[in-house]
Amino acid sequence: MTIEKKFFVQNHFENKAEWKEVKSIANGFYNYLTSSVIKKALEEQNIPGAQSQRIEEVITPYAEKIGFTSQKKGLFDKYKVSKLTPDYFLPVNDTGILIEVERGQTTQNNAALKDLWKAHICEEADYLFLFVPNKLIQNKEGKVAGKPFNETVNRISTFYDPINYTNVKGTVIFGY
């Protein structure tokens, strides 16, 4: 199994200390994900019919070790969608990072775009870490039903063209 990562950052934040810290946290996550034990666990959990929670269970120990809070409540209280919670949240200086973990609905139901929207309306976070499958296998025969990592990279990249900037300063997409 190959672990992928793709960084997106708005041009005017690329050299800021805030982005450098976010990028350092992302690189730490990448190192965690690429260990042989974690890669094996991700491969075992990324099976047809599996829910994203199975992948979260692999990511959780590291996320919590470095200070992420699971299902942080209150981040969206001012909106009519106040029952929203991120999978994980970490405050970083005057901002924060949302983690969203996807599996089968990444591109088929536009879950990755919903995750970007959540980061866009979250006043406490300007950064998003998205965890998505490299390949989506939806049946026991092993037929590949899609390549969510590549599709997500293509979709999210449009928001990092200066004409399309949102208030999400940066996104890191991890493919598992």
PDB file of C-alpha atoms in Angstrom, residues 12-169:
ATOM      1  CA  HIS A  12       0.040  34.471   0.172  1.00  0.00           C
ATOM      2  CA  PHE A  13       0.206  31.983   3.085  1.00  0.00           C
ATOM      3  CA  GLU A  14       2.884  29.712   1.660  1.00  0.00           C
ATOM      4  CA  ASN A  15       5.762  31.344   3.573  1.00  0.00           C
ATOM      5  CA  LYS A  16       3.881  32.184   6.767  1.00  0.00           C
ATOM      6  CA  ALA A  17       4.870  30.575  10.078  1.00  0.00           C
ATOM      7  CA  GLU A  18       1.291  29.370  10.532  1.00  0.00           C
ATOM      8  CA  TRP A  19       1.412  27.294   7.314  1.00  0.00           C
ATOM      9  CA  LYS A  20       4.864  25.978   8.190  1.00  0.00           C
ATOM     10  CA  GLU A  21       3.492  24.665  11.490  1.00  0.00           C
ATOM     11  CA  VAL A  22       0.454  23.107   9.771  1.00  0.00           C
ATOM     12  CA  LYS A  23       2.738  21.533   7.178  1.00  0.00           C
ATOM     13  CA  SER A  24       4.989  20.168   9.942  1.00  0.00           C
ATOM     14  CA  ILE A  25       1.953  18.564  11.619  1.00  0.00           C
ATOM     15  CA  ALA A  26       0.935  17.094   8.242  1.00  0.00           C
ATOM     16  CA  ASN A  27       4.427  15.694   7.699  1.00  0.00           C
ATOM     17  CA  GLY A  28       4.279  14.089  11.152  1.00  0.00           C
ATOM     18  CA  PHE A  29       0.978  12.483  10.182  1.00  0.00           C
ATOM     19  CA  TYR A  30       2.512  11.259   6.934  1.00  0.00           C
ATOM     20  CA  ASN A  31       5.402   9.664   8.830  1.00  0.00           C
ATOM     21  CA  TYR A  32       2.902   7.951  11.122  1.00  0.00           C
ATOM     22  CA  LEU A  33       0.807   6.716   8.186  1.00  0.00           C
ATOM     23  CA  THR A  34       3.805   5.340   6.295  1.00  0.00           C
ATOM     24  CA  SER A  35       5.020   3.120   9.123  1.00  0.00           C
ATOM     25  CA  SER A  36       4.614  -0.540   8.143  1.00  0.00           C
ATOM     26  CA  VAL A  37       2.274  -1.296  11.071  1.00  0.00           C
ATOM     27  CA  ILE A  38      -0.086   1.579  10.248  1.00  0.00           C
ATOM     28  CA  LYS A  39      -0.056   0.909   6.502  1.00  0.00           C
ATOM     29  CA  LYS A  40      -1.014  -2.700   7.215  1.00  0.00           C
ATOM     30  CA  ALA A  41      -3.816  -1.603   9.575  1.00  0.00           C
ATOM     31  CA  LEU A  42      -5.172   0.831   6.955  1.00  0.00           C
ATOM     32  CA  GLU A  43      -5.102  -1.885   4.311  1.00  0.00           C
ATOM     33  CA  GLU A  44      -6.963  -4.292   6.610  1.00  0.00           C
ATOM     34  CA  GLN A  45      -9.657  -1.701   7.403  1.00  0.00           C
ATOM     35  CA  ASN A  46     -10.127  -0.317   3.876  1.00  0.00           C
ATOM     36  CA  ILE A  47     -12.325  -3.153   2.639  1.00  0.00           C
ATOM     37  CA  PRO A  48     -15.597  -3.267   0.688  1.00  0.00           C
ATOM     38  CA  GLY A  49     -18.489  -2.040   2.802  1.00  0.00           C
ATOM     39  CA  ALA A  50     -16.294  -0.610   5.555  1.00  0.00           C
ATOM     40  CA  GLN A  51     -17.300   2.657   7.202  1.00  0.00           C
ATOM     41  CA  SER A  52     -14.892   5.581   7.562  1.00  0.00           C
ATOM     42  CA  GLN A  53     -14.900   4.979  11.326  1.00  0.00           C
ATOM     43  CA  ARG A  54     -12.716   1.916  10.743  1.00  0.00           C
ATOM     44  CA  ILE A  55     -10.086   4.167   9.170  1.00  0.00           C
ATOM     45  CA  GLU A  56     -10.551   6.715  11.963  1.00  0.00           C
ATOM     46  CA  GLU A  57      -9.676   3.996  14.479  1.00  0.00           C
ATOM     47  CA  VAL A  58      -6.253   3.718  12.844  1.00  0.00           C
ATOM     48  CA  ILE A  59      -5.722   7.492  12.724  1.00  0.00           C
ATOM     49  CA  THR A  60      -7.109   8.262  16.209  1.00  0.00           C
ATOM     50  CA  PRO A  61      -4.108   7.247  18.345  1.00  0.00           C
ATOM     51  CA  TYR A  62      -1.750   9.637  16.579  1.00  0.00           C
ATOM     52  CA  ALA A  63      -4.301  12.441  16.237  1.00  0.00           C
ATOM     53  CA  GLU A  64      -5.071  12.383  19.949  1.00  0.00           C
ATOM     54  CA  LYS A  65      -1.397  12.019  20.873  1.00  0.00           C
ATOM     55  CA  ILE A  66      -0.604  15.325  19.157  1.00  0.00           C
ATOM     56  CA  GLY A  67      -3.619  17.119  20.628  1.00  0.00           C
ATOM     57  CA  PHE A  68      -6.531  16.692  18.235  1.00  0.00           C
ATOM     58  CA  THR A  69      -9.968  16.499  19.865  1.00  0.00           C
ATOM     59  CA  SER A  70     -12.527  14.050  18.494  1.00  0.00           C
ATOM     60  CA  GLN A  71     -15.955  15.357  17.390  1.00  0.00           C
ATOM     61  CA  LYS A  72     -15.317  18.875  18.743  1.00  0.00           C
ATOM     62  CA  LYS A  73     -18.697  20.400  19.522  1.00  0.00           C
ATOM     63  CA  GLY A  74     -19.585  24.074  19.208  1.00  0.00           C
ATOM     64  CA  LEU A  75     -17.516  24.943  16.141  1.00  0.00           C
ATOM     65  CA  PHE A  76     -20.630  25.550  14.033  1.00  0.00           C
ATOM     66  CA  ASP A  77     -23.083  26.818  16.662  1.00  0.00           C
ATOM     67  CA  LYS A  78     -23.790  30.118  14.935  1.00  0.00           C
ATOM     68  CA  TYR A  79     -25.104  28.350  11.828  1.00  0.00           C
ATOM     69  CA  LYS A  80     -28.379  26.566  11.201  1.00  0.00           C
ATOM     70  CA  VAL A  81     -26.257  23.444  10.812  1.00  0.00           C
ATOM     71  CA  SER A  82     -24.935  23.566  14.369  1.00  0.00           C
ATOM     72  CA  LYS A  83     -25.069  19.790  14.779  1.00  0.00           C
ATOM     73  CA  LEU A  84     -22.053  19.551  12.489  1.00  0.00           C
ATOM     74  CA  THR A  85     -18.840  18.345  14.056  1.00  0.00           C
ATOM     75  CA  PRO A  86     -15.484  17.606  12.453  1.00  0.00           C
ATOM     76  CA  ASP A  87     -13.972  14.189  12.873  1.00  0.00           C
ATOM     77  CA  TYR A  88     -11.103  15.905  14.732  1.00  0.00           C
ATOM     78  CA  PHE A  89     -10.011  19.456  15.550  1.00  0.00           C
ATOM     79  CA  LEU A  90      -6.698  20.946  16.654  1.00  0.00           C
ATOM     80  CA  PRO A  91      -6.185  24.603  17.575  1.00  0.00           C
ATOM     81  CA  VAL A  92      -2.995  26.028  16.049  1.00  0.00           C
ATOM     82  CA  ASN A  93      -2.044  29.552  17.128  1.00  0.00           C
ATOM     83  CA  ASP A  94      -4.994  31.792  16.157  1.00  0.00           C
ATOM     84  CA  THR A  95      -6.550  29.191  13.870  1.00  0.00           C
ATOM     85  CA  GLY A  96      -6.940  25.437  13.689  1.00  0.00           C
ATOM     86  CA  ILE A  97      -7.054  22.269  11.633  1.00  0.00           C
ATOM     87  CA  LEU A  98     -10.089  20.133  10.910  1.00  0.00           C
ATOM     88  CA  ILE A  99      -9.587  16.448  10.103  1.00  0.00           C
ATOM     89  CA  GLU A 100     -12.150  14.651   7.998  1.00  0.00           C
ATOM     90  CA  VAL A 101     -11.857  10.936   7.241  1.00  0.00           C
ATOM     91  CA  GLU A 102     -13.696   9.534   4.234  1.00  0.00           C
ATOM     92  CA  ARG A 103     -14.024   6.160   2.597  1.00  0.00           C
ATOM     93  CA  GLY A 104     -16.864   5.236   0.252  1.00  0.00           C
ATOM     94  CA  GLN A 105     -18.618   8.586  -0.086  1.00  0.00           C
ATOM     95  CA  THR A 106     -15.542  10.705  -0.818  1.00  0.00           C
ATOM     96  CA  THR A 107     -16.430  11.600  -4.391  1.00  0.00           C
ATOM     97  CA  GLN A 108     -19.593   9.639  -5.073  1.00  0.00           C
ATOM     98  CA  ASN A 109     -21.614  11.836  -2.691  1.00  0.00           C
ATOM     99  CA  ASN A 110     -19.225  14.801  -2.744  1.00  0.00           C
ATOM    100  CA  ALA A 111     -18.236  14.250   0.895  1.00  0.00           C
ATOM    101  CA  ALA A 112     -14.819  15.825   0.287  1.00  0.00           C
ATOM    102  CA  LEU A 113     -16.472  18.994  -0.998  1.00  0.00           C
ATOM    103  CA  LYS A 114     -18.752  19.021   2.064  1.00  0.00           C
ATOM    104  CA  ASP A 115     -15.634  18.740   4.214  1.00  0.00           C
ATOM    105  CA  LEU A 116     -14.105  21.765   2.475  1.00  0.00           C
ATOM    106  CA  TRP A 117     -17.374  23.642   3.045  1.00  0.00           C
ATOM    107  CA  LYS A 118     -17.219  22.741   6.756  1.00  0.00           C
ATOM    108  CA  ALA A 119     -13.708  24.171   6.951  1.00  0.00           C
ATOM    109  CA  HIS A 120     -14.881  27.232   5.005  1.00  0.00           C
ATOM    110  CA  ILE A 121     -17.631  28.079   7.524  1.00  0.00           C
ATOM    111  CA  CYS A 122     -15.595  27.169  10.613  1.00  0.00           C
ATOM    112  CA  GLU A 123     -14.290  30.353  12.194  1.00  0.00           C
ATOM    113  CA  GLU A 124     -11.852  28.448  14.400  1.00  0.00           C
ATOM    114  CA  ALA A 125     -10.061  26.575  11.601  1.00  0.00           C
ATOM    115  CA  ASP A 126      -8.478  27.705   8.353  1.00  0.00           C
ATOM    116  CA  TYR A 127      -6.902  24.366   7.488  1.00  0.00           C
ATOM    117  CA  LEU A 128      -8.244  20.968   6.475  1.00  0.00           C
ATOM    118  CA  PHE A 129      -6.658  17.522   6.546  1.00  0.00           C
ATOM    119  CA  LEU A 130      -8.623  15.095   4.372  1.00  0.00           C
ATOM    120  CA  PHE A 131      -8.002  11.349   4.545  1.00  0.00           C
ATOM    121  CA  VAL A 132      -9.342   9.492   1.494  1.00  0.00           C
ATOM    122  CA  PRO A 133      -8.753   6.114  -0.170  1.00  0.00           C
ATOM    123  CA  ASN A 134      -6.337   5.899  -3.090  1.00  0.00           C
ATOM    124  CA  LYS A 135      -8.592   3.273  -4.628  1.00  0.00           C
ATOM    125  CA  LEU A 136     -12.159   2.477  -3.717  1.00  0.00           C
ATOM    126  CA  ILE A 137     -12.963  -1.208  -3.902  1.00  0.00           C
ATOM    127  CA  GLN A 138     -16.674  -1.724  -3.428  1.00  0.00           C
ATOM    128  CA  ASN A 139     -17.098  -5.462  -3.900  1.00  0.00           C
ATOM    129  CA  LYS A 140     -15.475  -8.678  -2.770  1.00  0.00           C
ATOM    130  CA  GLU A 141     -14.195  -9.401  -6.289  1.00  0.00           C
ATOM    131  CA  GLY A 142     -11.802  -6.479  -5.898  1.00  0.00           C
ATOM    132  CA  LYS A 143     -13.146  -4.344  -8.744  1.00  0.00           C
ATOM    133  CA  VAL A 144     -11.948  -0.754  -8.389  1.00  0.00           C
ATOM    134  CA  ALA A 145     -14.973   1.547  -8.304  1.00  0.00           C
ATOM    135  CA  GLY A 146     -12.970   4.759  -8.303  1.00  0.00           C
ATOM    136  CA  LYS A 147      -9.797   6.557  -7.368  1.00  0.00           C
ATOM    137  CA  PRO A 148     -10.949   9.012  -4.699  1.00  0.00           C
ATOM    138  CA  PHE A 149      -7.483  10.410  -3.960  1.00  0.00           C
ATOM    139  CA  ASN A 150      -6.914  11.515  -7.557  1.00  0.00           C
ATOM    140  CA  GLU A 151     -10.486  12.739  -7.952  1.00  0.00           C
ATOM    141  CA  THR A 152     -10.341  14.664  -4.670  1.00  0.00           C
ATOM    142  CA  VAL A 153      -7.008  16.253  -5.571  1.00  0.00           C
ATOM    143  CA  ASN A 154      -8.486  17.384  -8.888  1.00  0.00           C
ATOM    144  CA  ARG A 155     -11.627  18.809  -7.273  1.00  0.00           C
ATOM    145  CA  ILE A 156      -9.908  20.538  -4.354  1.00  0.00           C
ATOM    146  CA  SER A 157      -7.150  21.978  -6.562  1.00  0.00           C
ATOM    147  CA  THR A 158      -9.680  24.324  -8.188  1.00  0.00           C
ATOM    148  CA  PHE A 159     -10.136  26.109  -4.839  1.00  0.00           C
ATOM    149  CA  TYR A 160      -6.418  26.939  -4.780  1.00  0.00           C
ATOM    150  CA  ASP A 161      -6.505  28.853  -8.052  1.00  0.00           C
ATOM    151  CA  PRO A 162      -6.372  32.476  -6.806  1.00  0.00           C
ATOM    152  CA  ILE A 163      -9.622  33.362  -8.552  1.00  0.00           C
ATOM    153  CA  ASN A 164     -11.431  30.665  -6.511  1.00  0.00           C
ATOM    154  CA  TYR A 165      -9.919  31.178  -3.047  1.00  0.00           C
ATOM    155  CA  THR A 166     -12.166  30.507  -0.064  1.00  0.00           C
ATOM    156  CA  ASN A 167     -11.183  31.243   3.524  1.00  0.00           C
ATOM    157  CA  VAL A 168      -9.616  27.767   3.796  1.00  0.00           C
ATOM    158  CA  LYS A 169      -5.965  28.782   3.643  1.00  0.00           C
TER     159      LYS A 169
END
